[in-house]
Amino acid sequence: MNSYKIEAGTAQHIGNRPQQNDRAAVFSGSRAPGYMLAVLADGVTGGAAASEQVLHTAKLLFDEFKPGDAPSVERLSGLLREIVHETHLVIKLNAVATGTEQHCTFAALIVTPAGQAVWAHVGDSRVYRFQKAECKMRTGDAGYIDYLMETDRLPAEAARNHRHSKLLVNVLGNSRKEPFVAIGSHEALKAGDIFLLCTDGLWHFFTDAELGAVLAKNSPRQASEMLINKAGERAQGKGGNCTMAIVKLVAPPKEAPNYKVQKMGRAV
């Protein structure tokens, strides 16, 4: 039995943009009791349609997932890759039908009843893991840069500048290149582990230490309100969409003693 309970939630703010193109959700699996999927997407071009498709596909495939006995990290990673590639295909087909190319980032996290966490990301939306207030991991572009240097034979500087190239940008829906999915995992989850999935409208304004301090001391709802408000202040009227999903593992409440109620005798 796990020595923690899960507190989770999502939050978003439009920032200083004309519309909200980000989406985030937390799902339980219809055929996977005790499993949880958090997913987030940032619509880069074409509005919110691509982000909406991420959530739709993620829920559909997660509801179909049957874990069996103790699925491996590889199998859970395969589910996240399947969500990415199925969504990527649908977004490209929609672009052909509408004549408008749609792009979005992707970040997702699976937490299992066996104390496993597996995450994936595409693009510049991030996944963080904290142990209490200390940042133990955050996703980045290093894996994709190495991939470009190895598969496309690009020099290091050209690979680092991939966001400036329509050919090389790593997003879902790019008709010129398949998305590169970076995968990570952690075993033996325990109370004090905290995961944050967020778009660049949030992480751009905070250090790892600041994020960890707020998440460790507050509930997901309280933390999201504080972070959104502070991001708005620091953006100084130039902030983008700000979206996050927070998954916090906390110690369960202590059981109350099993008192017996007895009738008191009358005092004489």
XYZ file of N, CA and C in Angstrom:
804
model
N 0.844 -1.198 0.000
C 0.000 0.000 0.000
C 0.881 1.249 0.000
N 0.572 2.232 -0.851
C 1.385 3.442 -0.937
C 1.274 4.264 0.343
N 2.384 4.874 0.733
C 2.418 5.688 1.947
C 2.166 7.154 1.611
N 1.337 7.394 0.624
C 1.002 8.761 0.242
C -0.378 8.797 -0.403
N -0.943 9.986 -0.468
C -2.141 10.208 -1.262
C -1.811 11.280 -2.291
N -2.583 11.336 -3.342
C -2.301 12.256 -4.449
C -3.237 13.455 -4.373
N -2.640 14.646 -4.422
C -3.384 15.885 -4.608
C -2.998 16.428 -5.981
N -3.959 16.693 -6.826
C -3.650 17.124 -8.188
C -4.665 18.139 -8.674
N -4.243 18.958 -9.615
C -5.144 19.933 -10.215
C -4.487 20.658 -11.363
N -5.280 21.385 -12.121
C -4.783 22.181 -13.243
C -5.229 23.630 -13.064
N -4.494 24.530 -13.701
C -4.852 25.953 -13.653
C -4.308 26.635 -14.891
N -4.967 27.707 -15.308
C -4.469 28.461 -16.455
C -4.968 29.897 -16.403
N -4.219 30.745 -17.105
C -4.583 32.159 -17.202
C -4.240 32.622 -18.609
N -5.070 33.496 -19.149
C -4.869 33.940 -20.530
C -3.657 34.844 -20.684
N -3.198 35.442 -19.575
C -2.077 36.368 -19.673
C -2.465 37.620 -20.433
N -1.546 38.082 -21.264
C -1.803 39.294 -22.052
C -2.013 38.977 -23.528
N -2.565 37.799 -23.786
C -2.841 37.370 -25.149
C -4.332 37.509 -25.452
N -4.712 37.593 -26.733
C -6.136 37.746 -27.078
C -6.961 36.492 -26.830
N -6.309 35.311 -26.786
C -7.067 34.083 -26.541
C -6.172 33.064 -25.842
N -6.821 32.081 -25.225
C -6.116 31.023 -24.506
C -5.941 29.821 -25.424
N -4.691 29.515 -25.768
C -4.395 28.392 -26.668
C -3.843 27.170 -25.939
N -3.627 27.266 -24.623
C -3.135 26.141 -23.832
C -4.306 25.292 -23.350
N -4.007 24.028 -23.077
C -4.990 23.142 -22.453
C -4.256 22.216 -21.473
N -4.940 21.829 -20.390
C -4.379 20.895 -19.417
C -5.509 20.112 -18.777
N -5.223 18.868 -18.376
C -6.234 18.032 -17.744
C -5.557 16.939 -16.936
N -6.293 16.389 -15.979
C -5.861 15.223 -15.204
C -6.946 14.167 -15.358
N -6.529 12.943 -15.776
C -7.477 11.867 -16.047
C -7.183 10.647 -15.175
N -8.236 9.909 -14.841
C -8.087 8.557 -14.314
C -8.431 7.594 -15.438
N -7.862 6.392 -15.399
C -8.070 5.432 -16.475
C -9.318 4.591 -16.251
N -10.156 4.469 -17.263
C -11.377 3.675 -17.137
C -11.071 2.207 -16.873
N -9.981 1.701 -17.443
C -9.605 0.292 -17.289
C -8.305 0.143 -16.504
N -7.890 1.206 -15.845
C -6.627 1.177 -15.094
C -6.850 1.808 -13.720
N -7.480 1.078 -12.795
C -7.757 1.632 -11.468
C -6.471 2.059 -10.755
N -6.511 3.241 -10.166
C -5.349 3.728 -9.425
C -4.316 4.429 -10.272
N -4.479 4.437 -11.590
C -3.542 5.118 -12.487
C -4.042 6.543 -12.756
N -3.104 7.443 -12.942
C -3.451 8.841 -13.203
C -2.603 9.370 -14.350
N -3.223 10.143 -15.230
C -2.522 10.779 -16.344
C -2.756 12.284 -16.276
N -1.682 13.046 -16.198
C -1.748 14.505 -16.328
C -1.185 14.859 -17.690
N -1.855 15.743 -18.410
C -1.419 16.105 -19.761
C -1.610 17.585 -19.994
N -0.694 18.169 -20.770
C -0.702 19.614 -21.021
C -0.195 19.878 -22.427
N -0.775 20.900 -23.081
C -0.349 21.275 -24.431
C -0.433 22.782 -24.594
N 0.491 23.322 -25.358
C 0.561 24.762 -25.638
C 0.384 24.955 -27.139
N -0.722 25.579 -27.540
C -0.961 25.829 -28.956
C -0.024 26.900 -29.491
N 0.911 26.505 -30.350
C 1.934 27.430 -30.852
C 1.430 28.204 -32.059
N 0.788 27.513 -32.996
C 0.178 28.161 -34.161
C -1.181 27.521 -34.412
N -2.093 28.272 -35.020
C -3.397 27.730 -35.378
C -4.404 27.715 -34.253
N -4.175 28.522 -33.205
C -5.143 28.595 -32.113
C -5.063 27.413 -31.173
N -6.213 27.056 -30.582
C -6.255 26.016 -29.558
C -6.636 24.641 -30.106
N -6.851 24.525 -31.414
C -7.339 23.270 -31.977
C -6.389 22.108 -31.718
N -5.081 22.339 -31.887
C -4.107 21.265 -31.684
C -4.057 20.860 -30.214
N -4.107 21.838 -29.308
C -4.103 21.530 -27.877
C -5.342 20.737 -27.477
N -6.484 21.095 -28.038
C -7.715 20.357 -27.775
C -7.580 18.908 -28.239
N -6.913 18.719 -29.376
C -6.754 17.367 -29.901
C -5.864 16.527 -28.999
N -4.844 17.136 -28.384
C -3.979 16.423 -27.444
C -4.817 15.829 -26.313
N -5.664 16.651 -25.703
C -6.480 16.168 -24.585
C -7.464 15.091 -25.024
N -8.066 15.275 -26.189
C -9.037 14.297 -26.693
C -8.364 12.942 -26.934
N -7.233 12.949 -27.606
C -6.540 11.701 -27.914
C -5.991 11.049 -26.652
N -5.440 11.856 -25.742
C -4.889 11.319 -24.505
C -5.958 10.596 -23.694
N -7.123 11.200 -23.555
C -8.202 10.559 -22.794
C -8.671 9.284 -23.475
N -8.809 9.324 -24.791
C -9.272 8.157 -25.536
C -8.327 6.970 -25.349
N -7.024 7.190 -25.530
C -6.053 6.095 -25.442
C -5.840 5.646 -24.000
N -5.912 6.578 -23.047
C -5.748 6.205 -21.645
C -6.940 5.381 -21.171
N -8.136 5.703 -21.643
C -9.323 4.924 -21.285
C -9.259 3.509 -21.857
N -8.535 3.330 -22.960
C -8.396 2.004 -23.571
C -7.268 1.190 -22.950
N -6.427 1.817 -22.164
C -5.230 1.171 -21.622
C -5.575 0.182 -20.508
N -5.123 -1.075 -20.673
C -5.267 -2.105 -19.651
C -3.876 -2.450 -19.134
N -3.542 -2.066 -17.911
C -2.167 -2.233 -17.451
C -1.751 -3.661 -17.165
N -2.693 -4.529 -16.754
C -2.292 -5.864 -16.341
C -1.514 -5.794 -15.035
N -0.658 -6.770 -14.800
C 0.134 -6.812 -13.568
C 1.446 -6.075 -13.757
N 1.628 -4.985 -13.007
C 2.896 -4.241 -12.955
C 3.492 -3.993 -14.342
N 2.890 -3.134 -15.159
C 3.447 -2.842 -16.486
C 4.822 -2.191 -16.369
N 5.687 -2.490 -17.312
C 7.046 -1.957 -17.296
C 7.051 -0.477 -17.666
N 8.172 0.173 -17.341
C 8.363 1.567 -17.747
C 8.300 1.679 -19.260
N 8.834 0.672 -19.944
C 8.832 0.690 -21.408
C 7.409 0.689 -21.957
N 6.520 -0.079 -21.317
C 5.137 -0.124 -21.808
C 4.416 1.187 -21.530
N 4.644 1.777 -20.369
C 4.040 3.069 -20.053
C 4.591 4.158 -20.969
N 5.890 4.089 -21.258
C 6.485 5.028 -22.210
C 5.858 4.870 -23.586
N 5.595 3.613 -23.950
C 4.962 3.351 -25.238
C 3.590 3.978 -25.345
N 2.849 3.995 -24.239
C 1.531 4.640 -24.246
C 1.674 6.135 -24.497
N 2.627 6.784 -23.853
C 2.830 8.221 -24.053
C 3.278 8.514 -25.488
N 4.165 7.672 -26.018
C 4.586 7.863 -27.415
C 3.406 7.678 -28.372
N 2.537 6.723 -28.062
C 1.366 6.485 -28.913
C 0.445 7.704 -28.901
N 0.259 8.321 -27.729
C -0.562 9.530 -27.645
C 0.023 10.626 -28.526
N 1.349 10.813 -28.451
C 2.010 11.842 -29.260
C 1.814 11.588 -30.746
N 2.120 10.383 -31.181
C 2.115 10.125 -32.623
C 0.697 10.058 -33.197
N -0.258 9.566 -32.420
C -1.651 9.565 -32.889
C -2.163 11.005 -33.010
N -1.852 11.834 -32.002
C -2.279 13.238 -32.048
C -1.614 13.968 -33.201
N -0.334 13.734 -33.387
C 0.422 14.367 -34.474
C -0.218 14.059 -35.825
N -0.599 12.806 -36.029
C -1.220 12.401 -37.294
C -2.555 13.107 -37.505
N -3.385 13.150 -36.453
C -4.709 13.781 -36.582
C -4.568 15.280 -36.848
N -3.637 15.929 -36.169
C -3.430 17.362 -36.381
C -3.005 17.641 -37.825
N -2.132 16.812 -38.365
C -1.702 16.996 -39.763
C -2.872 16.790 -40.721
N -3.723 15.800 -40.452
C -4.887 15.572 -41.312
C -5.856 16.748 -41.240
N -6.031 17.283 -40.040
C -6.901 18.454 -39.894
C -6.345 19.652 -40.650
N -5.029 19.786 -40.664
C -4.402 20.899 -41.374
C -4.657 20.809 -42.874
N -4.633 19.582 -43.407
C -4.927 19.387 -44.831
C -6.369 19.778 -45.122
N -7.281 19.398 -44.227
C -8.701 19.674 -44.443
C -9.030 21.160 -44.340
N -8.341 21.855 -43.407
C -8.662 23.267 -43.168
C -7.758 24.227 -43.924
N -6.629 23.719 -44.391
C -5.664 24.591 -45.069
C -4.857 25.445 -44.109
N -4.927 25.150 -42.825
C -4.192 25.899 -41.804
C -3.368 24.941 -40.962
N -2.048 25.127 -40.945
C -1.185 24.260 -40.152
C -1.295 24.621 -38.676
N -1.425 23.601 -37.849
C -1.580 23.785 -36.408
C -0.439 23.073 -35.686
N 0.179 23.767 -34.733
C 1.284 23.202 -33.964
C 0.992 23.314 -32.482
N 1.511 22.371 -31.687
C 1.429 22.493 -30.230
C 2.548 21.697 -29.577
N 2.863 22.078 -28.344
C 3.800 21.312 -27.536
C 3.036 20.220 -26.794
N 3.778 19.418 -26.020
C 3.160 18.297 -25.303
C 3.965 18.000 -24.051
N 3.269 17.785 -22.941
C 3.897 17.292 -21.716
C 2.895 16.394 -21.022
N 3.351 15.245 -20.512
C 2.426 14.310 -19.870
C 3.153 13.517 -18.794
N 2.369 13.053 -17.828
C 2.899 12.290 -16.694
C 1.912 11.193 -16.331
N 2.417 9.968 -16.168
C 1.626 8.851 -15.650
C 2.149 8.502 -14.265
N 1.240 8.381 -13.297
C 1.583 7.895 -11.959
C 0.811 6.605 -11.735
N 1.512 5.552 -11.271
C 0.898 4.238 -11.111
C 0.708 3.884 -9.640
N -0.160 2.911 -9.353
C -0.350 2.479 -7.962
C 0.896 1.824 -7.369
N 1.828 1.400 -8.233
C 3.059 0.757 -7.765
C 4.159 1.760 -7.438
N 3.832 3.049 -7.438
C 4.829 4.055 -7.090
C 5.773 4.397 -8.213
N 5.312 4.261 -9.451
C 6.115 4.634 -10.616
C 5.599 5.956 -11.192
N 6.512 6.711 -11.769
C 6.150 7.897 -12.540
C 6.893 7.843 -13.864
N 6.170 8.059 -14.951
C 6.769 8.108 -16.292
C 6.254 9.365 -16.965
N 7.167 10.126 -17.579
C 6.753 11.366 -18.218
C 7.336 11.483 -19.616
N 6.744 12.378 -20.397
C 7.212 12.619 -21.762
C 6.976 14.078 -22.102
N 7.819 14.613 -22.993
C 7.560 15.979 -23.454
C 8.059 16.153 -24.877
N 7.394 17.070 -25.581
C 7.774 17.497 -26.929
C 7.713 19.018 -26.933
N 8.805 19.675 -27.307
C 8.808 21.127 -27.367
C 9.200 21.756 -26.042
N 8.818 23.036 -25.850
C 9.339 23.778 -24.712
C 8.408 23.827 -23.510
N 7.328 23.058 -23.492
C 6.604 22.864 -22.240
C 7.425 21.913 -21.378
N 7.419 22.136 -20.076
C 8.331 21.403 -19.194
C 7.618 20.491 -18.212
N 8.368 19.472 -17.775
C 7.988 18.629 -16.647
C 9.085 18.775 -15.590
N 8.681 19.058 -14.349
C 9.604 19.150 -13.223
C 9.268 18.058 -12.206
N 10.307 17.567 -11.512
C 10.087 16.724 -10.329
C 10.841 17.338 -9.165
N 10.115 17.564 -8.082
C 10.699 18.079 -6.852
C 10.563 17.025 -5.762
N 11.510 16.982 -4.854
C 11.369 16.247 -3.599
C 11.314 17.307 -2.515
N 10.103 17.507 -2.005
C 9.812 18.651 -1.155
C 10.130 19.912 -1.967
N 11.062 20.762 -1.523
C 11.315 22.004 -2.263
C 12.486 21.897 -3.235
N 13.170 20.763 -3.249
C 14.385 20.634 -4.070
C 14.062 20.083 -5.451
N 14.521 20.783 -6.486
C 14.301 20.319 -7.861
C 15.250 19.169 -8.182
N 14.695 18.009 -8.465
C 15.488 16.834 -8.788
C 15.625 16.611 -10.292
N 14.706 17.166 -11.087
C 14.721 16.958 -12.532
C 13.851 17.995 -13.197
N 14.278 18.442 -14.365
C 13.402 19.217 -15.230
C 13.756 18.869 -16.659
N 12.777 18.802 -17.513
C 13.019 18.466 -18.908
C 13.636 19.657 -19.638
N 14.292 19.368 -20.757
C 14.918 20.416 -21.553
C 15.137 19.932 -22.975
N 15.925 20.686 -23.716
C 16.141 20.407 -25.142
C 17.378 19.569 -25.439
N 18.134 19.186 -24.414
C 19.421 18.529 -24.654
C 19.273 17.276 -25.507
N 18.257 16.457 -25.207
C 18.073 15.226 -25.969
C 17.760 15.493 -27.427
N 16.939 16.505 -27.701
C 16.581 16.814 -29.083
C 17.768 17.380 -29.846
N 18.566 18.183 -29.180
C 19.774 18.728 -29.825
C 20.721 17.601 -30.213
N 20.928 16.659 -29.302
C 21.775 15.500 -29.616
C 21.195 14.709 -30.777
N 19.882 14.571 -30.802
C 19.205 13.837 -31.873
C 19.429 14.509 -33.224
N 19.301 15.834 -33.269
C 19.518 16.563 -34.521
C 20.964 16.440 -34.995
N 21.895 16.498 -34.069
C 23.308 16.395 -34.437
C 23.635 15.004 -34.979
N 22.969 13.987 -34.422
C 23.265 12.607 -34.837
C 22.533 12.223 -36.114
N 21.204 12.507 -36.182
C 20.419 12.038 -37.315
C 20.472 12.972 -38.521
N 20.499 14.292 -38.270
C 20.516 15.264 -39.358
C 21.908 15.802 -39.658
N 22.897 15.323 -38.907
C 24.296 15.749 -39.102
C 24.445 17.265 -38.992
N 23.685 17.864 -38.092
C 23.762 19.313 -37.931
C 24.886 19.695 -36.986
N 25.583 20.799 -37.264
C 26.557 21.297 -36.289
C 25.832 21.746 -35.026
N 26.548 21.787 -33.910
C 25.936 22.063 -32.612
C 25.155 23.374 -32.601
N 25.710 24.430 -33.181
C 25.057 25.734 -33.146
C 23.740 25.713 -33.920
N 23.723 25.057 -35.067
C 22.497 24.958 -35.865
C 21.439 24.156 -35.114
N 21.855 23.086 -34.422
C 20.908 22.268 -33.665
C 20.306 23.063 -32.509
N 21.120 23.892 -31.860
C 20.613 24.690 -30.731
C 19.619 25.747 -31.190
N 19.697 26.153 -32.435
C 18.804 27.183 -32.968
C 17.572 26.585 -33.660
N 17.194 25.361 -33.276
C 16.121 24.667 -33.989
C 14.788 25.403 -33.909
N 14.537 26.182 -32.861
C 13.260 26.882 -32.752
C 13.091 27.954 -33.823
N 14.180 28.376 -34.424
C 14.110 29.414 -35.453
C 13.917 28.832 -36.852
N 13.818 27.517 -36.940
C 13.686 26.861 -38.236
C 12.359 26.122 -38.319
N 11.562 26.411 -39.331
C 10.294 25.702 -39.523
C 10.531 24.209 -39.763
N 11.689 23.879 -40.316
C 11.997 22.482 -40.585
C 12.341 21.728 -39.303
N 13.026 22.395 -38.367
C 13.577 21.697 -37.212
C 12.768 21.850 -35.928
N 11.822 22.775 -35.880
C 11.097 23.017 -34.632
C 10.396 21.732 -34.173
N 10.506 21.432 -32.876
C 9.999 20.174 -32.330
C 8.618 20.393 -31.728
N 7.575 20.115 -32.492
C 6.193 20.274 -32.060
C 5.333 19.193 -32.697
N 4.153 18.995 -32.161
C 3.166 18.146 -32.823
C 2.517 18.942 -33.944
N 2.314 18.296 -35.086
C 1.663 18.944 -36.208
C 2.612 19.485 -37.258
N 3.923 19.420 -37.027
C 4.896 19.900 -38.000
C 4.912 18.955 -39.203
N 4.492 19.457 -40.342
C 4.401 18.603 -41.533
C 5.771 18.252 -42.097
N 6.807 18.949 -41.624
C 8.153 18.739 -42.166
C 8.998 17.765 -41.350
N 8.565 17.482 -40.103
C 9.392 16.643 -39.245
C 8.542 15.957 -38.181
N 8.835 14.678 -37.931
C 8.140 13.956 -36.877
C 8.579 14.477 -35.506
N 7.674 14.490 -34.520
C 8.054 14.976 -33.194
C 9.051 14.048 -32.511
N 10.015 14.645 -31.820
C 10.958 13.893 -31.009
C 10.414 13.859 -29.584
N 10.191 12.656 -29.053
C 9.589 12.493 -27.728
C 10.679 12.147 -26.721
N 10.879 12.995 -25.735
C 11.833 12.723 -24.659
C 11.082 12.071 -23.508
N 11.626 10.959 -22.991
C 10.973 10.168 -21.948
C 11.835 10.159 -20.688
N 11.185 10.173 -19.528
C 11.883 10.025 -18.256
C 11.034 9.224 -17.291
N 11.646 8.737 -16.210
C 10.888 7.947 -15.237
C 11.543 8.026 -13.871
N 10.760 7.676 -12.864
C 11.257 7.621 -11.488
C 10.496 6.536 -10.749
N 11.230 5.718 -9.984
C 10.619 4.638 -9.226
C 10.555 5.014 -7.746
N 9.799 4.225 -7.001
C 9.709 4.353 -5.548
C 9.261 5.754 -5.124
N 8.144 6.193 -5.669
C 7.592 7.478 -5.271
C 7.253 7.470 -3.784
N 7.316 8.636 -3.168
C 7.011 8.743 -1.749
C 6.447 10.127 -1.461
N 5.875 10.275 -0.274
C 5.349 11.566 0.134
C 6.456 12.605 0.049
N 6.118 13.765 -0.491
C 7.119 14.814 -0.714
C 7.515 14.953 -2.164
N 7.218 13.927 -2.999
C 7.458 14.057 -4.435
C 6.381 14.949 -5.035
N 6.807 15.884 -5.865
C 5.883 16.831 -6.499
C 6.248 16.938 -7.975
N 5.244 16.897 -8.832
C 5.455 17.066 -10.267
C 4.716 18.316 -10.740
N 5.382 19.055 -11.608
C 4.797 20.244 -12.224
C 4.951 20.136 -13.734
N 3.847 20.213 -14.455
C 3.849 20.338 -15.911
C 3.425 21.764 -16.214
N 4.170 22.472 -17.061
C 3.799 23.866 -17.300
C 4.284 24.350 -18.661
N 3.620 25.384 -19.155
C 3.999 26.018 -20.409
C 5.018 27.114 -20.147
N 5.600 27.641 -21.218
C 6.643 28.662 -21.056
C 6.090 29.965 -20.493
N 4.773 30.156 -20.543
C 4.176 31.328 -19.925
C 4.288 31.327 -18.416
N 4.657 30.165 -17.843
C 4.915 30.081 -16.404
C 6.406 29.975 -16.109
N 7.064 28.926 -16.649
C 8.440 28.648 -16.214
C 9.421 29.760 -16.587
N 9.099 30.538 -17.599
C 9.995 31.617 -18.021
C 10.252 32.623 -16.898
N 9.341 32.734 -15.940
C 9.429 33.796 -14.924
C 9.925 33.319 -13.556
N 10.334 32.038 -13.447
C 10.706 31.519 -12.133
C 11.986 30.692 -12.190
N 12.723 30.736 -11.085
C 13.841 29.816 -10.899
C 13.298 28.493 -10.373
N 14.112 27.446 -10.458
C 13.702 26.154 -9.910
C 13.427 26.267 -8.412
N 14.269 27.004 -7.709
C 14.117 27.148 -6.257
C 12.808 27.849 -5.900
N 12.424 28.844 -6.669
C 11.171 29.544 -6.408
C 9.975 28.617 -6.611
N 9.994 27.867 -7.694
C 8.900 26.938 -7.955
C 8.795 25.905 -6.838
N 9.929 25.333 -6.452
C 9.928 24.308 -5.413
C 9.402 24.819 -4.090
N 9.786 26.029 -3.724
C 9.354 26.594 -2.450
C 7.841 26.772 -2.410
N 7.274 27.288 -3.488
C 5.821 27.517 -3.536
C 5.062 26.195 -3.539
N 5.526 25.229 -4.315
C 4.825 23.951 -4.421
C 4.887 23.159 -3.124
N 6.027 23.209 -2.436
C 6.196 22.418 -1.216
C 5.336 22.930 -0.068
N 5.106 24.228 -0.025
C 4.435 24.836 1.124
C 2.928 25.000 0.951
N 2.420 24.711 -0.250
C 1.017 25.007 -0.525
C 0.318 23.851 -1.230
N -1.001 23.840 -1.138
C -1.795 22.882 -1.904
C -1.696 23.237 -3.383
N -2.019 22.295 -4.300
C -1.987 22.636 -5.725
C -2.801 23.873 -6.075
N -3.965 24.017 -5.486
C -4.791 25.192 -5.790
C -4.113 26.479 -5.319
N -3.639 26.477 -4.083
C -2.980 27.672 -3.548
C -1.716 28.002 -4.338
N -0.931 26.964 -4.658
C 0.317 27.177 -5.395
C 0.041 27.753 -6.776
N -0.963 27.246 -7.462
C -1.257 27.731 -8.811
C -1.691 29.191 -8.790
N -2.490 29.561 -7.809
C -2.919 30.955 -7.708
C -1.724 31.882 -7.470
N -0.828 31.474 -6.569
C 0.341 32.298 -6.266
C 1.248 32.437 -7.482
N 1.477 31.328 -8.188
C 2.378 31.351 -9.342
C 1.792 32.173 -10.494
N 0.510 32.023 -10.756
C -0.115 32.801 -11.829
C -0.062 34.289 -11.520
N -0.362 34.651 -10.278
C -0.326 36.066 -9.908
C 1.073 36.650 -10.029
N 2.067 35.908 -9.556
C 3.442 36.411 -9.619
C 3.950 36.455 -11.065
N 3.583 35.472 -11.888
C 3.976 35.494 -13.301
C 3.395 36.720 -13.985
N 2.149 37.052 -13.657
C 1.519 38.245 -14.231
C 2.251 39.516 -13.843
N 2.684 39.596 -12.588
C 3.446 40.771 -12.143
C 4.762 40.889 -12.895
N 5.479 39.789 -12.985
C 6.804 39.809 -13.608
C 6.741 40.005 -15.118
N 5.633 39.625 -15.733
C 5.501 39.792 -17.188
C 5.358 41.253 -17.576
N 4.902 42.090 -16.661
C 4.762 43.534 -16.905
C 3.958 43.832 -18.172
N 2.815 43.151 -18.285
C 1.921 43.404 -19.404
C 2.280 42.709 -20.695
N 3.301 41.811 -20.671
C 3.730 41.134 -21.895
C 3.706 39.609 -21.742
N 2.937 39.115 -20.786
C 2.907 37.681 -20.528
C 2.062 36.907 -21.518
N 2.454 35.658 -21.742
C 1.689 34.775 -22.604
C 0.699 33.951 -21.803
N 0.037 33.004 -22.468
C -0.826 32.062 -21.768
C -0.012 31.341 -20.698
N -0.586 31.170 -19.534
C 0.108 30.578 -18.388
C -0.702 29.371 -17.911
N -0.158 28.168 -18.056
C -0.925 26.955 -17.778
C -0.059 25.929 -17.061
N -0.686 25.187 -16.135
C 0.079 24.184 -15.384
C -0.826 23.045 -14.927
N -0.184 21.903 -14.646
C -0.811 20.783 -13.934
C 0.136 20.425 -12.797
N -0.400 20.295 -11.597
C 0.396 19.997 -10.412
C -0.062 18.662 -9.834
N 0.908 17.776 -9.566
C 0.628 16.487 -8.936
C 1.523 16.394 -7.710
N 0.899 16.339 -6.550
C 1.633 16.403 -5.284
C 1.323 15.151 -4.460
N 2.366 14.461 -4.001
C 2.201 13.281 -3.168
C 2.394 13.689 -1.712
N 1.383 13.497 -0.907
C 1.417 13.943 0.486
C 1.153 12.761 1.411
N 1.656 12.871 2.641
C 1.439 11.821 3.627
C -0.040 11.741 3.965
N -0.596 10.541 4.062
C -2.022 10.425 4.403
C -2.251 10.865 5.842
N -3.455 11.308 6.157
C -3.734 11.719 7.536
C -3.617 10.541 8.493
N -3.150 10.804 9.695
C -3.016 9.748 10.694
C -4.401 9.289 11.133
N -4.501 7.977 11.333
C -5.786 7.439 11.768
C -6.047 7.820 13.219
N -7.275 8.196 13.485
C -7.652 8.536 14.859
C -7.693 7.281 15.708
N -7.335 7.363 16.979
C -7.407 6.191 17.860
C -8.820 5.616 17.892
N -8.881 4.324 18.046
C -10.176 3.635 18.045
C -10.793 3.685 19.447
N -11.369 4.837 19.791
C -11.939 5.003 21.125
C -13.240 4.205 21.269
N -13.487 3.732 22.491
C -14.765 3.078 22.806
C -15.594 4.041 23.659
N -16.838 4.179 23.328
C -17.733 5.059 24.076
C -18.483 4.222 25.099
N -18.377 4.605 26.373
C -19.059 3.878 27.423
C -19.969 4.844 28.190
N -21.050 4.322 28.716
C -21.970 5.138 29.523
C -21.341 5.432 30.878
N -21.352 6.701 31.266
C -20.769 7.086 32.547
C -21.754 6.831 33.683
N -21.221 6.390 34.828
C -22.055 6.186 36.004
C -22.423 7.512 36.659
N -23.494 7.496 37.344
C -23.972 8.733 37.997
C -23.167 9.028 39.258
N -22.687 10.261 39.378
C -21.924 10.633 40.564
C -22.846 10.804 41.754
N -22.405 10.330 42.928
C -23.212 10.442 44.149
C -22.520 11.376 45.132
